[in-house]
Amino acid sequence: MRPVDAAAPGEAGTTLRFGQIAIVGRPNVGKSSLLNRLVGQKISITAPKPQTTRHRITGILSEDRGQIVFVDTPGIHQGGSDALNRQLNRTARSGFDDVDMILFVVQAGRFTEEDAAVLALVRQANLPTILLVNKIDLVKDKAALLPFLMEMQGRFDFTALYPISARRDRGFEGLIDLLFTHLPVGEPMYDPDEVTTITTRFMAAEIIREKLARLLHDELPYKTTVMIERFASAPTVTEIDAVIYVARESQKGIVIGKGGSKLKEVGSQARHDLEQMLETRVMLQLWVRVREDWADDERAVQSLGYQLPE
Ligand SMILES: Nc1nc2c(ncn2[C@@H]2O[C@H](COP(=O)(O)OP(=O)(O)OP(=O)(O)O)[C@@H](O)[C@H]2O)c(=O)[nH]1
Ligand SMILES: [Mg+2]
């Protein structure tokens, strides 16, 4: 007789696998695009601007052989020391907690000081780590990839290296199989219908923030955030009131645009995505408010939804 919890796969007990996998890397390398690819659904917002992701975002992949919870994190960055920056880095580092594996994302052909800082954290975590070399579609001369991969291999003992394009859905063959083989045996933690642990109310704020980032590009003040003030669901229509907070009066005009044109476009694109997500009609009202220098104030950062992760 052996104790029940010593059952190996294939023996009595489950043969399913369950685990959490962190997606880490510096800002803008494509971590959130990758999460969405891995789960096969848009969960985490993406934009050409660095520091798009500001929270710990989960994406759940359920298959017959088990379940994987991917954890997308803010890009780990250097520079910037206001309360928001500090909070983002804390959240990003918490991505390493309680996970079984790491996906370390870099951009093909580029390894910066910021990447090196993330690699130092990867080293500390001491977990099986797969290197994902993203944005290979941007590399014209594919032969140039090989020396980069070899250089990366020399930096750390990665479990595997995958050149991929999250945008074009290239290079993912075999990756999920490999992840499952490295995960512990265990029962799924979530219902197979669940694709994330974050709430639809929170997702609504994220979608609005994504449209702001995409439509305002470099004009968008970094210190902009979105709070949902009212979220009323009914079978056919969802009413959402949201406030866009900026840090200074002068930034209000940028978000609103000439004759309200920017805000209108943000609203219309966000409403489109929200209607798809919620499968109801959506009545969306947007306001822009100033909260002086909120990103410099630890308490304001927390009260606007950037709590310390549990
Ligand atoms: N060309 C190309 N662009 C990509 C690829 N993957 C992501 N991108 C783009 O890179 C930008 C950043 O992508 P995100 O997924 O938001 O990057 P991130 O690492 O999550 O960024 P942060 O949340 O700011 O840390 C977006 O404009 C994406 O469309 C890719 O494979 N090829
Ligand atoms: Mg992101």
Coordinates of C-alpha atoms and ligand atoms in Angstrom, one line a residue:
M1 CA 0.0 0.0 0.0
R2 CA 1.1 3.5 -0.7
P3 CA -0.4 6.8 0.3
V4 CA -3.1 8.1 -2.0
D5 CA -1.2 11.2 -2.9
A6 CA 1.7 9.2 -4.2
A7 CA -0.3 7.9 -7.2
A8 CA 1.7 8.5 -10.4
P9 CA 0.0 9.4 -13.7
G10 CA -1.5 6.4 -15.2
E11 CA -2.1 4.7 -11.9
A12 CA -5.1 5.2 -9.7
G13 CA -6.0 8.8 -9.3
T14 CA -6.1 11.6 -11.9
T15 CA -3.9 11.8 -15.0
L16 CA -5.0 15.4 -15.6
R17 CA -2.5 18.2 -15.4
F18 CA -3.1 21.5 -13.8
G19 CA -0.8 24.5 -13.4
Q20 CA -0.2 28.2 -13.6
I21 CA 2.2 29.8 -16.0
A22 CA 3.5 33.3 -15.8
I23 CA 4.1 35.4 -19.0
V24 CA 6.9 37.9 -18.2
G25 CA 9.0 40.4 -20.1
R26 CA 9.7 44.0 -20.6
P27 CA 6.9 46.4 -21.8
N28 CA 5.6 46.1 -25.4
V29 CA 7.2 42.7 -26.4
G30 CA 3.8 41.2 -27.0
K31 CA 2.9 39.4 -23.7
S32 CA -0.8 40.2 -23.8
S33 CA -1.1 39.4 -27.5
L34 CA 0.5 36.0 -26.6
L35 CA -1.9 35.4 -23.8
N36 CA -4.8 36.0 -26.2
R37 CA -3.3 33.5 -28.7
L38 CA -2.7 30.8 -26.1
V39 CA -6.3 31.0 -24.8
G40 CA -7.7 31.6 -28.3
Q41 CA -9.7 34.6 -27.2
K42 CA -9.2 38.3 -26.6
I43 CA -8.9 38.7 -22.8
S44 CA -6.0 41.0 -22.2
I45 CA -5.9 44.4 -23.9
T46 CA -3.0 45.2 -26.3
A47 CA -1.7 48.5 -27.8
P48 CA 1.5 49.8 -29.5
K49 CA 2.2 51.8 -26.3
P50 CA 4.4 50.3 -23.5
Q51 CA 2.7 49.8 -20.2
T52 CA -0.7 48.8 -21.6
T53 CA -1.2 46.0 -19.1
R54 CA -1.5 47.3 -15.6
H55 CA -2.9 44.4 -13.7
R56 CA -2.5 40.6 -13.3
I57 CA -4.7 39.2 -16.0
T58 CA -5.5 35.5 -16.1
G59 CA -6.4 33.4 -19.2
I60 CA -7.6 29.8 -18.7
L61 CA -7.0 27.1 -21.2
S62 CA -9.1 24.0 -20.6
E63 CA -8.5 20.8 -22.6
D64 CA -9.3 17.1 -22.0
R65 CA -5.8 16.6 -20.7
G66 CA -6.0 19.3 -18.1
Q67 CA -6.1 23.0 -17.5
I68 CA -3.5 25.8 -17.7
V69 CA -3.9 29.3 -16.1
F70 CA -1.8 31.8 -17.9
V71 CA -0.9 34.9 -15.9
D72 CA -0.2 38.0 -18.0
T73 CA 1.6 40.8 -16.2
P74 CA 2.6 44.4 -16.7
G75 CA 5.9 44.8 -18.5
I76 CA 8.8 45.0 -15.9
H77 CA 10.4 48.4 -16.6
Q78 CA 13.1 50.6 -15.3
G79 CA 12.9 54.4 -14.8
G80 CA 9.8 56.2 -13.5
S81 CA 9.4 56.1 -9.8
D82 CA 5.9 57.5 -9.2
A83 CA 3.4 55.5 -7.2
L84 CA 1.8 54.1 -10.4
N85 CA 5.2 52.9 -11.7
R86 CA 6.0 51.3 -8.4
Q87 CA 2.7 49.6 -8.3
L88 CA 3.0 48.3 -11.9
N89 CA 6.4 46.8 -11.1
R90 CA 5.1 45.2 -7.9
T91 CA 2.2 43.6 -9.8
A92 CA 4.6 42.5 -12.5
R93 CA 6.9 40.8 -10.0
S94 CA 4.0 39.1 -8.3
G95 CA 3.5 37.3 -11.6
F96 CA 6.3 35.0 -10.5
D97 CA 4.5 34.0 -7.3
D98 CA 2.7 30.6 -7.2
V99 CA 3.4 29.6 -10.7
D100 CA 4.8 26.3 -12.0
M101 CA 6.5 27.6 -15.1
I102 CA 7.6 30.8 -16.9
L103 CA 7.2 32.0 -20.4
F104 CA 9.8 34.7 -20.9
V105 CA 9.0 36.9 -23.9
V106 CA 11.6 39.0 -25.8
Q107 CA 11.5 40.7 -29.2
A108 CA 13.4 39.0 -32.0
G109 CA 16.8 40.5 -32.4
R110 CA 16.6 42.8 -29.5
F111 CA 17.9 42.2 -26.0
T112 CA 18.0 45.3 -23.9
E113 CA 19.0 46.2 -20.3
E114 CA 15.4 45.9 -19.4
D115 CA 15.3 42.4 -20.8
A116 CA 18.4 41.6 -18.8
A117 CA 16.6 42.8 -15.6
V118 CA 13.7 40.5 -16.3
L119 CA 16.1 37.6 -16.9
A120 CA 17.6 38.3 -13.5
L121 CA 14.2 37.7 -11.9
V122 CA 13.7 34.6 -14.1
R123 CA 16.9 33.3 -12.7
Q124 CA 15.8 33.9 -9.1
A125 CA 12.5 32.1 -9.7
N126 CA 14.3 28.9 -10.6
L127 CA 11.5 27.4 -12.5
P128 CA 11.3 25.7 -15.9
T129 CA 11.3 28.6 -18.4
I130 CA 10.6 28.7 -22.1
L131 CA 11.9 31.6 -24.1
L132 CA 9.5 33.0 -26.7
V133 CA 11.2 35.1 -29.3
N134 CA 8.3 37.2 -30.6
K135 CA 7.6 39.4 -33.6
I136 CA 9.6 37.3 -36.0
D137 CA 7.4 38.7 -38.7
L138 CA 9.4 41.9 -38.4
V139 CA 12.7 40.1 -39.1
K140 CA 13.2 40.3 -42.9
D141 CA 16.3 38.1 -43.0
K142 CA 15.3 34.9 -41.1
A143 CA 19.0 33.7 -41.1
A144 CA 19.7 36.6 -38.7
L145 CA 17.5 34.8 -36.1
L146 CA 19.8 31.9 -35.6
P147 CA 22.7 33.9 -34.0
F148 CA 20.2 35.7 -31.8
L149 CA 18.7 32.4 -30.6
M150 CA 22.2 31.0 -29.9
E151 CA 23.1 34.2 -28.0
M152 CA 19.9 33.8 -25.9
Q153 CA 20.7 30.1 -25.3
G154 CA 24.0 31.2 -23.8
R155 CA 22.4 33.5 -21.3
F156 CA 20.2 30.9 -19.5
D157 CA 19.4 27.2 -19.6
F158 CA 16.0 27.6 -21.1
T159 CA 13.8 24.5 -21.3
A160 CA 13.1 25.4 -25.0
L161 CA 13.2 28.4 -27.4
Y162 CA 10.3 29.2 -29.7
P163 CA 10.6 31.9 -32.4
I164 CA 7.0 33.1 -32.8
S165 CA 4.7 35.7 -34.1
A166 CA 1.8 36.4 -31.7
R167 CA 0.3 38.8 -34.2
R168 CA 0.5 36.4 -37.2
D169 CA -0.1 33.2 -35.1
R170 CA 3.2 31.6 -36.3
G171 CA 5.5 29.2 -34.5
F172 CA 3.1 27.8 -31.9
E173 CA 3.3 24.2 -33.0
G174 CA 4.0 21.9 -30.1
L175 CA 4.2 24.6 -27.5
I176 CA 1.0 23.7 -25.6
D177 CA 2.0 20.0 -25.7
L178 CA 5.3 20.9 -24.1
L179 CA 3.7 23.0 -21.4
F180 CA 1.3 20.2 -20.4
T181 CA 4.2 17.8 -20.1
H182 CA 5.9 20.1 -17.6
L183 CA 2.9 20.8 -15.4
P184 CA 2.1 18.8 -12.2
V185 CA -0.6 16.3 -12.1
G186 CA -3.8 17.9 -10.7
E187 CA -7.5 18.5 -11.1
P188 CA -8.7 21.6 -12.9
M189 CA -9.4 24.5 -10.6
Y190 CA -12.0 26.3 -12.9
D191 CA -15.1 25.4 -14.8
P192 CA -14.1 24.6 -18.4
D193 CA -16.4 27.4 -19.6
E194 CA -14.4 30.1 -17.7
V195 CA -11.7 31.8 -19.7
T196 CA -10.6 34.2 -17.1
T197 CA -10.9 35.1 -13.4
I198 CA -11.4 38.8 -14.0
T199 CA -14.9 40.3 -13.9
T200 CA -16.8 41.7 -16.9
R201 CA -17.0 45.0 -15.0
F202 CA -13.2 45.2 -14.8
M203 CA -12.9 44.0 -18.5
A204 CA -15.2 46.9 -19.5
A205 CA -12.8 49.4 -18.0
E206 CA -9.9 47.7 -19.7
I207 CA -11.6 47.8 -23.1
I208 CA -12.1 51.6 -22.7
R209 CA -8.5 52.0 -21.7
E210 CA -7.4 50.0 -24.8
K211 CA -9.4 52.2 -27.2
L212 CA -7.9 55.3 -25.5
A213 CA -4.4 53.9 -26.0
R214 CA -5.0 52.9 -29.6
L215 CA -6.8 56.1 -30.7
L216 CA -4.6 58.6 -28.8
H217 CA -1.3 56.9 -29.3
D218 CA 1.5 59.1 -28.1
E219 CA -0.9 61.9 -27.2
L220 CA -2.4 59.8 -24.5
P221 CA -1.2 61.0 -21.2
Y222 CA 0.4 58.0 -19.4
K223 CA -1.5 59.0 -16.3
T224 CA -4.9 58.1 -17.6
T225 CA -7.1 55.5 -16.0
V226 CA -10.7 54.3 -16.2
M227 CA -13.2 53.6 -13.5
I228 CA -16.6 52.0 -14.0
E229 CA -19.2 53.9 -11.9
R230 CA -22.2 52.0 -12.9
F231 CA -22.7 48.6 -14.5
A232 CA -26.3 47.5 -14.8
S233 CA -27.0 44.3 -16.6
A234 CA -30.4 43.3 -18.1
P235 CA -31.1 40.4 -20.5
T236 CA -30.9 42.6 -23.6
V237 CA -29.1 45.7 -22.6
T238 CA -26.2 46.7 -20.3
E239 CA -25.9 50.2 -19.1
I240 CA -22.3 51.3 -18.3
D241 CA -21.2 54.6 -16.9
A242 CA -17.4 55.1 -16.9
V243 CA -15.1 57.9 -15.9
I244 CA -11.8 58.5 -17.5
Y245 CA -9.4 60.1 -15.0
V246 CA -6.5 62.3 -16.1
A247 CA -3.9 63.9 -13.9
R248 CA -4.2 67.5 -15.1
E249 CA -6.8 69.9 -16.5
S250 CA -4.8 70.4 -19.7
Q251 CA -5.0 66.7 -20.5
K252 CA -8.8 66.8 -20.6
G253 CA -8.9 68.4 -24.0
I254 CA -6.6 65.8 -25.4
V255 CA -8.9 63.0 -24.4
I256 CA -12.1 64.8 -25.5
G257 CA -10.7 66.0 -28.8
K258 CA -12.1 68.7 -31.1
G259 CA -15.8 69.0 -30.6
G260 CA -15.7 65.8 -28.6
S261 CA -14.6 63.8 -31.6
K262 CA -12.0 61.6 -29.8
L263 CA -14.2 60.7 -26.9
K264 CA -17.0 59.9 -29.3
E265 CA -14.7 57.5 -31.3
V266 CA -13.4 55.9 -28.1
G267 CA -17.0 55.4 -26.9
S268 CA -18.1 53.9 -30.2
Q269 CA -15.2 51.5 -30.5
A270 CA -15.5 50.4 -26.9
R271 CA -19.2 49.9 -27.2
H272 CA -18.7 47.7 -30.2
D273 CA -16.3 45.4 -28.3
L274 CA -18.4 45.5 -25.2
E275 CA -21.5 44.4 -27.1
Q276 CA -19.6 41.4 -28.5
M277 CA -18.3 40.4 -25.1
L278 CA -21.5 40.8 -23.2
E279 CA -23.8 39.7 -26.1
T280 CA -26.3 42.4 -25.2
R281 CA -26.8 46.0 -26.5
V282 CA -24.6 48.4 -24.6
M283 CA -25.5 52.0 -23.5
L284 CA -22.1 53.5 -22.7
Q285 CA -21.7 56.9 -21.1
L286 CA -18.2 58.3 -20.7
W287 CA -17.0 61.3 -18.6
V288 CA -13.6 62.8 -18.3
R289 CA -12.5 64.0 -14.9
V290 CA -9.3 65.5 -13.4
R291 CA -7.8 64.0 -10.3
E292 CA -4.7 66.0 -9.7
D293 CA -1.6 64.0 -10.1
W294 CA -3.3 60.8 -9.0
A295 CA -0.4 58.6 -10.3
D296 CA 2.0 60.3 -7.8
D297 CA -0.1 59.5 -4.9
E298 CA 0.0 56.0 -3.4
R299 CA -3.5 56.2 -2.0
A300 CA -5.1 57.5 -5.1
V301 CA -3.4 54.7 -7.2
Q302 CA -4.9 52.2 -4.8
S303 CA -8.3 53.8 -4.8
L304 CA -8.4 53.8 -8.5
G305 CA -8.1 50.0 -8.6
Y306 CA -4.4 49.4 -8.5
Q307 CA -4.5 47.4 -5.3
L308 CA -1.7 45.2 -4.2
P309 CA -2.3 41.7 -5.5
E310 CA -3.7 39.3 -2.9
Ligands
LIG1 N1 4.7 42.8 -35.7 C1 4.3 42.2 -34.6 N2 3.7 43.0 -33.6 C2 3.3 42.3 -32.5 C3 3.4 40.9 -32.3 N3 2.9 40.6 -31.1 C4 2.5 41.8 -30.6 N4 2.7 42.8 -31.4 C5 2.4 44.2 -31.2 O1 3.2 44.8 -30.2 C6 2.5 45.8 -29.5 C7 2.5 45.4 -28.0 O2 1.8 44.2 -27.8 P1 1.2 43.8 -26.4 O3 0.7 42.5 -26.5 O4 0.3 44.9 -25.9 O5 2.6 43.9 -25.6 P2 2.8 43.7 -24.0 O6 4.1 43.0 -23.8 O7 1.6 43.0 -23.4 O8 2.9 45.2 -23.5 P3 2.7 45.8 -22.0 O9 1.4 45.3 -21.5 O10 2.7 47.3 -22.3 O11 3.9 45.3 -21.2 C8 1.0 45.8 -30.1 O12 0.9 46.8 -31.0 C9 0.9 44.4 -30.7 O13 0.0 44.4 -31.8 C10 4.0 40.2 -33.4 O14 4.2 39.0 -33.3 N5 4.5 40.9 -34.5
MG2 MG 0.4 43.7 -21.9

